[in-house]
């Protein structure tokens, strides 16, 4: 069974199937054309994986089950303990919120006046913990973007430029064609080219054609967006992995980017891998340079996997992204060298990793 058939049969994405293969959970064979062929055992394992993922069992434990290093009951027992801990934490937060609601305490007064707490006979430890969570929630939301993103103001500027450029180019084209036709006829002393006199209709046609050309350029420029946005509360992904090119373009044009993006809560994010990718860029007369690009791979509990390389846009703050993930207690799978880079502030990425890997000791030719 080929990958498209498996996608339809099990309602899984090709990205998830390739990820499970990479993790060694399935072992599809390649035919003579290089296409993956999934065996009945692969299909059975994928059904097992889908069921276990619906239970939010981590990939590592699923590996243990399929490799027979742990049995299902052992994994369930460990998973139940983990769920119990999460439930206990949520129940505690819920009790603090209910306590605040019952006491009907003005939020600002409760934050600044400890007397109110003692008069209302409120558990101070619970109240302080609850208020700290509220204060944290009320802080300005930090937004970090990794990848290629166009801001709405850039899109509006592009539209204005497109209209102006279409009008000017259309007018100049019509005038240029008319003048060139006259010049050719004058040189040849005969009506070698047909007589052409600019008219309102010719201007409209030329401007319309130019507008369509510039519109297509703007469209192609806009749909190249591929980024993940991390805020204090949620995760938003703009990528053709999750939406169509038209949806990306309409999101910018109608200012509906957030609604059309793929959105997740941090509770739906299982883990993030951070790898170091060695890339090459031109260095002019000095030859080629090796550069160091952190690649973030986001693994979600629904089976979706989203990889994105940083360093493609000016102003990316990968360290802030790392700190947000760390603050949200997301499992981060990476190396000590990468953690060391994110935890220090003395060196930029190139200098830090060059001191370790020395990829530019000998210039790449």
GROMACS .gro file of C-alpha atoms in nm:
model
  365
    1UNK     CA    1   0.000   0.000   0.000
    2UNK     CA    2   0.146   0.338  -0.100
    3UNK     CA    3   0.163   0.651   0.114
    4UNK     CA    4  -0.144   0.825  -0.035
    5UNK     CA    5  -0.358   0.518   0.030
    6UNK     CA    6  -0.233   0.497   0.389
    7UNK     CA    7  -0.308   0.868   0.442
    8UNK     CA    8  -0.669   0.817   0.331
    9UNK     CA    9  -0.713   0.488   0.516
   10UNK     CA   10  -0.583   0.610   0.853
   11UNK     CA   11  -0.644   0.985   0.819
   12UNK     CA   12  -0.276   1.061   0.882
   13UNK     CA   13  -0.053   1.319   0.716
   14UNK     CA   14   0.250   1.223   0.510
   15UNK     CA   15   0.463   1.418   0.756
   16UNK     CA   16   0.342   1.200   1.044
   17UNK     CA   17   0.406   0.882   0.845
   18UNK     CA   18   0.761   0.988   0.761
   19UNK     CA   19   0.823   1.088   1.122
   20UNK     CA   20   0.707   0.749   1.251
   21UNK     CA   21   0.934   0.584   0.996
   22UNK     CA   22   1.225   0.802   1.108
   23UNK     CA   23   1.159   0.704   1.470
   24UNK     CA   24   1.172   0.336   1.374
   25UNK     CA   25   0.806   0.264   1.452
   26UNK     CA   26   0.731   0.141   1.099
   27UNK     CA   27   0.951   0.002   0.822
   28UNK     CA   28   0.799   0.054   0.475
   29UNK     CA   29   0.991  -0.099   0.186
   30UNK     CA   30   1.090   0.094  -0.126
   31UNK     CA   31   0.986  -0.030  -0.470
   32UNK     CA   32   1.201   0.000  -0.782
   33UNK     CA   33   1.071   0.354  -0.840
   34UNK     CA   34   1.166   0.463  -0.489
   35UNK     CA   35   0.807   0.481  -0.359
   36UNK     CA   36   0.725   0.361  -0.010
   37UNK     CA   37   0.517   0.044   0.018
   38UNK     CA   38   0.353  -0.018   0.355
   39UNK     CA   39   0.304  -0.379   0.465
   40UNK     CA   40   0.012  -0.517   0.666
   41UNK     CA   41   0.239  -0.508   0.973
   42UNK     CA   42   0.311  -0.138   0.911
   43UNK     CA   43  -0.063  -0.068   0.887
   44UNK     CA   44  -0.125  -0.258   1.210
   45UNK     CA   45   0.150  -0.065   1.388
   46UNK     CA   46   0.012   0.266   1.257
   47UNK     CA   47  -0.332   0.178   1.395
   48UNK     CA   48  -0.170   0.102   1.729
   49UNK     CA   49   0.025   0.430   1.716
   50UNK     CA   50  -0.288   0.629   1.633
   51UNK     CA   51  -0.475   0.476   1.926
   52UNK     CA   52  -0.187   0.534   2.168
   53UNK     CA   53  -0.140   0.892   2.051
   54UNK     CA   54  -0.510   0.958   2.115
   55UNK     CA   55  -0.433   0.856   2.473
   56UNK     CA   56  -0.148   1.116   2.464
   57UNK     CA   57   0.113   0.848   2.530
   58UNK     CA   58   0.462   0.981   2.441
   59UNK     CA   59   0.645   0.853   2.134
   60UNK     CA   60   0.924   0.707   2.349
   61UNK     CA   61   0.675   0.485   2.534
   62UNK     CA   62   0.510   0.382   2.206
   63UNK     CA   63   0.854   0.276   2.084
   64UNK     CA   64   0.895   0.067   2.398
   65UNK     CA   65   0.560  -0.104   2.341
   66UNK     CA   66   0.625  -0.183   1.975
   67UNK     CA   67   0.980  -0.300   2.052
   68UNK     CA   68   0.850  -0.519   2.338
   69UNK     CA   69   1.087  -0.353   2.587
   70UNK     CA   70   0.781  -0.257   2.795
   71UNK     CA   71   0.436  -0.405   2.795
   72UNK     CA   72   0.119  -0.206   2.751
   73UNK     CA   73   0.018  -0.232   3.117
   74UNK     CA   74   0.350  -0.092   3.239
   75UNK     CA   75   0.323   0.205   3.007
   76UNK     CA   76  -0.039   0.262   3.108
   77UNK     CA   77   0.053   0.264   3.476
   78UNK     CA   78   0.325   0.523   3.421
   79UNK     CA   79   0.096   0.731   3.197
   80UNK     CA   80  -0.184   0.724   3.455
   81UNK     CA   81   0.058   0.863   3.715
   82UNK     CA   82   0.156   1.142   3.478
   83UNK     CA   83  -0.209   1.223   3.403
   84UNK     CA   84  -0.293   1.220   3.773
   85UNK     CA   85  -0.022   1.476   3.837
   86UNK     CA   86  -0.156   1.700   3.559
   87UNK     CA   87  -0.514   1.662   3.685
   88UNK     CA   88  -0.405   1.750   4.037
   89UNK     CA   89  -0.236   2.068   3.911
   90UNK     CA   90  -0.544   2.168   3.710
   91UNK     CA   91  -0.774   2.100   4.005
   92UNK     CA   92  -0.557   2.321   4.223
   93UNK     CA   93  -0.573   2.608   3.974
   94UNK     CA   94  -0.949   2.557   3.944
   95UNK     CA   95  -0.991   2.573   4.322
   96UNK     CA   96  -0.796   2.900   4.337
   97UNK     CA   97  -1.015   3.051   4.063
   98UNK     CA   98  -1.335   2.936   4.239
   99UNK     CA   99  -1.206   3.080   4.565
  100UNK     CA  100  -1.142   3.416   4.401
  101UNK     CA  101  -1.486   3.414   4.242
  102UNK     CA  102  -1.665   3.323   4.569
  103UNK     CA  103  -1.495   3.598   4.769
  104UNK     CA  104  -1.579   3.853   4.499
  105UNK     CA  105  -1.262   4.048   4.572
  106UNK     CA  106  -1.175   4.341   4.343
  107UNK     CA  107  -0.875   4.223   4.148
  108UNK     CA  108  -0.658   4.533   4.195
  109UNK     CA  109  -0.727   4.558   4.569
  110UNK     CA  110  -0.649   4.191   4.618
  111UNK     CA  111  -0.315   4.242   4.451
  112UNK     CA  112  -0.205   4.538   4.666
  113UNK     CA  113  -0.388   4.502   4.999
  114UNK     CA  114  -0.294   4.207   5.223
  115UNK     CA  115  -0.555   4.327   5.479
  116UNK     CA  116  -0.835   4.211   5.249
  117UNK     CA  117  -0.686   3.864   5.245
  118UNK     CA  118  -0.679   3.838   5.626
  119UNK     CA  119  -1.030   3.986   5.669
  120UNK     CA  120  -1.180   3.745   5.419
  121UNK     CA  121  -1.001   3.452   5.588
  122UNK     CA  122  -0.848   3.338   5.260
  123UNK     CA  123  -0.569   3.085   5.245
  124UNK     CA  124  -0.280   3.323   5.179
  125UNK     CA  125  -0.061   3.067   5.008
  126UNK     CA  126  -0.339   2.978   4.767
  127UNK     CA  127  -0.426   3.343   4.709
  128UNK     CA  128  -0.067   3.450   4.636
  129UNK     CA  129  -0.023   3.157   4.400
  130UNK     CA  130  -0.348   3.235   4.224
  131UNK     CA  131  -0.273   3.606   4.196
  132UNK     CA  132   0.074   3.532   4.061
  133UNK     CA  133  -0.089   3.332   3.784
  134UNK     CA  134  -0.327   3.620   3.712
  135UNK     CA  135  -0.044   3.874   3.709
  136UNK     CA  136   0.149   3.649   3.471
  137UNK     CA  137  -0.156   3.625   3.246
  138UNK     CA  138  -0.204   4.002   3.245
  139UNK     CA  139   0.153   4.073   3.138
  140UNK     CA  140   0.196   4.197   2.781
  141UNK     CA  141   0.204   3.896   2.555
  142UNK     CA  142   0.550   3.813   2.423
  143UNK     CA  143   0.547   3.712   2.057
  144UNK     CA  144   0.834   3.529   1.890
  145UNK     CA  145   0.834   3.430   1.523
  146UNK     CA  146   1.063   3.171   1.363
  147UNK     CA  147   1.066   3.149   0.985
  148UNK     CA  148   0.954   3.374   0.700
  149UNK     CA  149   0.665   3.605   0.786
  150UNK     CA  150   0.524   3.910   0.610
  151UNK     CA  151   0.355   4.174   0.822
  152UNK     CA  152   0.015   4.316   0.714
  153UNK     CA  153   0.170   4.662   0.671
  154UNK     CA  154   0.418   4.510   0.423
  155UNK     CA  155   0.129   4.356   0.231
  156UNK     CA  156  -0.060   4.689   0.220
  157UNK     CA  157   0.256   4.864   0.101
  158UNK     CA  158   0.289   4.597  -0.168
  159UNK     CA  159  -0.070   4.652  -0.284
  160UNK     CA  160  -0.020   5.030  -0.306
  161UNK     CA  161   0.305   4.981  -0.499
  162UNK     CA  162   0.131   4.729  -0.728
  163UNK     CA  163  -0.144   4.976  -0.820
  164UNK     CA  164   0.093   5.266  -0.882
  165UNK     CA  165   0.339   5.049  -1.076
  166UNK     CA  166   0.058   4.902  -1.289
  167UNK     CA  167  -0.071   5.245  -1.390
  168UNK     CA  168   0.272   5.389  -1.468
  169UNK     CA  169   0.397   5.080  -1.648
  170UNK     CA  170   0.077   5.052  -1.854
  171UNK     CA  171   0.090   5.416  -1.963
  172UNK     CA  172   0.461   5.404  -2.045
  173UNK     CA  173   0.416   5.079  -2.238
  174UNK     CA  174   0.139   5.222  -2.460
  175UNK     CA  175   0.332   5.543  -2.524
  176UNK     CA  176   0.650   5.346  -2.593
  177UNK     CA  177   0.479   5.111  -2.842
  178UNK     CA  178   0.318   5.405  -3.026
  179UNK     CA  179   0.649   5.589  -3.050
  180UNK     CA  180   0.840   5.277  -3.160
  181UNK     CA  181   0.587   5.201  -3.436
  182UNK     CA  182   0.620   5.558  -3.571
  183UNK     CA  183   0.999   5.541  -3.560
  184UNK     CA  184   1.009   5.212  -3.755
  185UNK     CA  185   0.776   5.352  -4.023
  186UNK     CA  186   0.980   5.675  -4.051
  187UNK     CA  187   1.306   5.481  -4.092
  188UNK     CA  188   1.164   5.250  -4.360
  189UNK     CA  189   0.976   5.532  -4.540
  190UNK     CA  190   0.677   5.300  -4.561
  191UNK     CA  191   0.401   5.188  -4.328
  192UNK     CA  192   0.601   4.884  -4.222
  193UNK     CA  193   0.418   4.873  -3.886
  194UNK     CA  194   0.045   4.930  -3.847
  195UNK     CA  195  -0.060   5.274  -3.738
  196UNK     CA  196  -0.112   5.287  -3.364
  197UNK     CA  197  -0.261   5.581  -3.181
  198UNK     CA  198  -0.296   5.557  -2.801
  199UNK     CA  199  -0.656   5.546  -2.680
  200UNK     CA  200  -0.839   5.511  -2.352
  201UNK     CA  201  -0.908   5.147  -2.434
  202UNK     CA  202  -0.541   5.069  -2.502
  203UNK     CA  203  -0.441   5.234  -2.173
  204UNK     CA  204  -0.700   5.032  -1.980
  205UNK     CA  205  -0.590   4.704  -2.141
  206UNK     CA  206  -0.220   4.773  -2.075
  207UNK     CA  207  -0.282   4.879  -1.714
  208UNK     CA  208  -0.499   4.570  -1.656
  209UNK     CA  209  -0.233   4.335  -1.795
  210UNK     CA  210   0.036   4.502  -1.581
  211UNK     CA  211  -0.191   4.479  -1.277
  212UNK     CA  212  -0.239   4.104  -1.331
  213UNK     CA  213   0.138   4.052  -1.365
  214UNK     CA  214   0.218   4.250  -1.050
  215UNK     CA  215  -0.066   4.077  -0.866
  216UNK     CA  216   0.081   3.735  -0.948
  217UNK     CA  217   0.422   3.852  -0.827
  218UNK     CA  218   0.267   3.974  -0.500
  219UNK     CA  219   0.073   3.647  -0.469
  220UNK     CA  220   0.386   3.433  -0.514
  221UNK     CA  221   0.576   3.653  -0.271
  222UNK     CA  222   0.303   3.626  -0.007
  223UNK     CA  223   0.249   3.248  -0.019
  224UNK     CA  224   0.619   3.185   0.052
  225UNK     CA  225   0.541   3.255   0.416
  226UNK     CA  226   0.640   2.966   0.639
  227UNK     CA  227   0.664   3.044   1.009
  228UNK     CA  228   0.562   2.952   1.362
  229UNK     CA  229   0.449   3.219   1.608
  230UNK     CA  230   0.494   3.157   1.980
  231UNK     CA  231   0.307   3.371   2.231
  232UNK     CA  232   0.261   3.335   2.605
  233UNK     CA  233  -0.075   3.167   2.549
  234UNK     CA  234  -0.069   2.977   2.218
  235UNK     CA  235   0.113   2.858   1.908
  236UNK     CA  236   0.020   2.962   1.553
  237UNK     CA  237   0.164   2.806   1.236
  238UNK     CA  238   0.142   2.949   0.885
  239UNK     CA  239   0.257   2.687   0.637
  240UNK     CA  240   0.143   2.511   0.323
  241UNK     CA  241   0.180   2.194   0.528
  242UNK     CA  242  -0.147   2.288   0.700
  243UNK     CA  243  -0.325   2.527   0.462
  244UNK     CA  244  -0.351   2.607   0.095
  245UNK     CA  245  -0.160   2.884  -0.081
  246UNK     CA  246  -0.489   3.064  -0.143
  247UNK     CA  247  -0.572   3.051   0.228
  248UNK     CA  248  -0.236   3.207   0.315
  249UNK     CA  249  -0.290   3.485   0.062
  250UNK     CA  250  -0.649   3.554   0.171
  251UNK     CA  251  -0.536   3.559   0.533
  252UNK     CA  252  -0.303   3.847   0.452
  253UNK     CA  253  -0.547   4.027   0.223
  254UNK     CA  254  -0.844   4.002   0.462
  255UNK     CA  255  -0.634   4.036   0.779
  256UNK     CA  256  -0.746   3.689   0.892
  257UNK     CA  257  -0.403   3.533   0.935
  258UNK     CA  258  -0.465   3.418   1.292
  259UNK     CA  259  -0.797   3.254   1.206
  260UNK     CA  260  -0.660   3.071   0.901
  261UNK     CA  261  -0.335   2.953   1.062
  262UNK     CA  262  -0.301   2.616   1.236
  263UNK     CA  263  -0.339   2.699   1.606
  264UNK     CA  264  -0.236   2.494   1.909
  265UNK     CA  265  -0.226   2.529   2.285
  266UNK     CA  266   0.096   2.442   2.466
  267UNK     CA  267  -0.081   2.145   2.624
  268UNK     CA  268  -0.106   2.000   2.272
  269UNK     CA  269   0.270   2.025   2.214
  270UNK     CA  270   0.450   1.704   2.307
  271UNK     CA  271   0.812   1.808   2.256
  272UNK     CA  272   1.048   2.019   2.048
  273UNK     CA  273   1.369   1.896   1.889
  274UNK     CA  274   1.639   2.155   1.822
  275UNK     CA  275   1.912   2.052   1.582
  276UNK     CA  276   2.207   2.240   1.437
  277UNK     CA  277   2.211   2.251   1.057
  278UNK     CA  278   2.533   2.338   0.873
  279UNK     CA  279   2.454   2.552   0.571
  280UNK     CA  280   2.667   2.734   0.313
  281UNK     CA  281   2.650   3.094   0.197
  282UNK     CA  282   2.853   3.302  -0.047
  283UNK     CA  283   3.127   3.519   0.093
  284UNK     CA  284   3.230   3.708  -0.220
  285UNK     CA  285   3.603   3.708  -0.289
  286UNK     CA  286   3.668   3.523   0.038
  287UNK     CA  287   3.486   3.214  -0.088
  288UNK     CA  288   3.203   3.026   0.080
  289UNK     CA  289   3.121   3.030   0.448
  290UNK     CA  290   2.968   2.761   0.666
  291UNK     CA  291   2.689   2.901   0.880
  292UNK     CA  292   2.511   2.747   1.177
  293UNK     CA  293   2.132   2.734   1.163
  294UNK     CA  294   1.923   2.603   1.457
  295UNK     CA  295   1.634   2.392   1.327
  296UNK     CA  296   1.325   2.361   1.547
  297UNK     CA  297   1.107   2.051   1.503
  298UNK     CA  298   0.771   2.073   1.681
  299UNK     CA  299   0.598   1.745   1.769
  300UNK     CA  300   0.228   1.769   1.856
  301UNK     CA  301   0.012   1.510   2.030
  302UNK     CA  302  -0.217   1.485   1.724
  303UNK     CA  303   0.075   1.338   1.526
  304UNK     CA  304   0.163   1.652   1.332
  305UNK     CA  305   0.531   1.736   1.303
  306UNK     CA  306   0.640   2.084   1.193
  307UNK     CA  307   1.007   2.154   1.114
  308UNK     CA  308   1.130   2.511   1.065
  309UNK     CA  309   1.479   2.653   1.024
  310UNK     CA  310   1.568   2.978   1.196
  311UNK     CA  311   1.792   3.246   1.056
  312UNK     CA  312   1.589   3.310   0.739
  313UNK     CA  313   1.450   3.645   0.854
  314UNK     CA  314   1.603   3.952   1.015
  315UNK     CA  315   1.502   4.002   1.376
  316UNK     CA  316   1.436   3.641   1.472
  317UNK     CA  317   1.480   3.580   1.844
  318UNK     CA  318   1.546   3.210   1.880
  319UNK     CA  319   1.668   3.257   2.236
  320UNK     CA  320   1.330   3.404   2.331
  321UNK     CA  321   1.161   3.106   2.164
  322UNK     CA  322   1.376   2.871   2.370
  323UNK     CA  323   1.291   3.061   2.690
  324UNK     CA  324   0.917   3.046   2.617
  325UNK     CA  325   0.934   2.670   2.559
  326UNK     CA  326   1.138   2.627   2.875
  327UNK     CA  327   0.895   2.841   3.075
  328UNK     CA  328   0.603   2.632   2.948
  329UNK     CA  329   0.793   2.319   3.062
  330UNK     CA  330   0.794   2.171   2.713
  331UNK     CA  331   1.024   1.873   2.665
  332UNK     CA  332   1.321   2.005   2.464
  333UNK     CA  333   1.534   1.743   2.291
  334UNK     CA  334   1.869   1.895   2.195
  335UNK     CA  335   2.243   1.889   2.264
  336UNK     CA  336   2.442   2.050   2.544
  337UNK     CA  337   2.614   2.279   2.292
  338UNK     CA  338   2.282   2.421   2.170
  339UNK     CA  339   2.153   2.463   2.526
  340UNK     CA  340   2.478   2.642   2.610
  341UNK     CA  341   2.420   2.887   2.325
  342UNK     CA  342   2.064   2.967   2.435
  343UNK     CA  343   2.169   3.011   2.798
  344UNK     CA  344   2.454   3.260   2.728
  345UNK     CA  345   2.447   3.620   2.604
  346UNK     CA  346   2.813   3.695   2.536
  347UNK     CA  347   2.841   3.561   2.179
  348UNK     CA  348   2.625   3.559   1.869
  349UNK     CA  349   2.530   3.226   1.712
  350UNK     CA  350   2.802   3.223   1.447
  351UNK     CA  351   3.084   3.304   1.690
  352UNK     CA  352   2.960   3.061   1.955
  353UNK     CA  353   2.929   2.759   1.725
  354UNK     CA  354   3.240   2.846   1.522
  355UNK     CA  355   3.444   2.828   1.844
  356UNK     CA  356   3.314   2.474   1.888
  357UNK     CA  357   3.299   2.327   1.537
  358UNK     CA  358   3.559   2.536   1.346
  359UNK     CA  359   3.381   2.484   1.013
  360UNK     CA  360   3.544   2.795   0.868
  361UNK     CA  361   3.900   2.718   0.970
  362UNK     CA  362   3.952   2.622   0.607
  363UNK     CA  363   3.736   2.819   0.368
  364UNK     CA  364   3.489   2.608   0.173
  365UNK     CA  365   3.555   2.626  -0.204
   0.00000   0.00000   0.00000
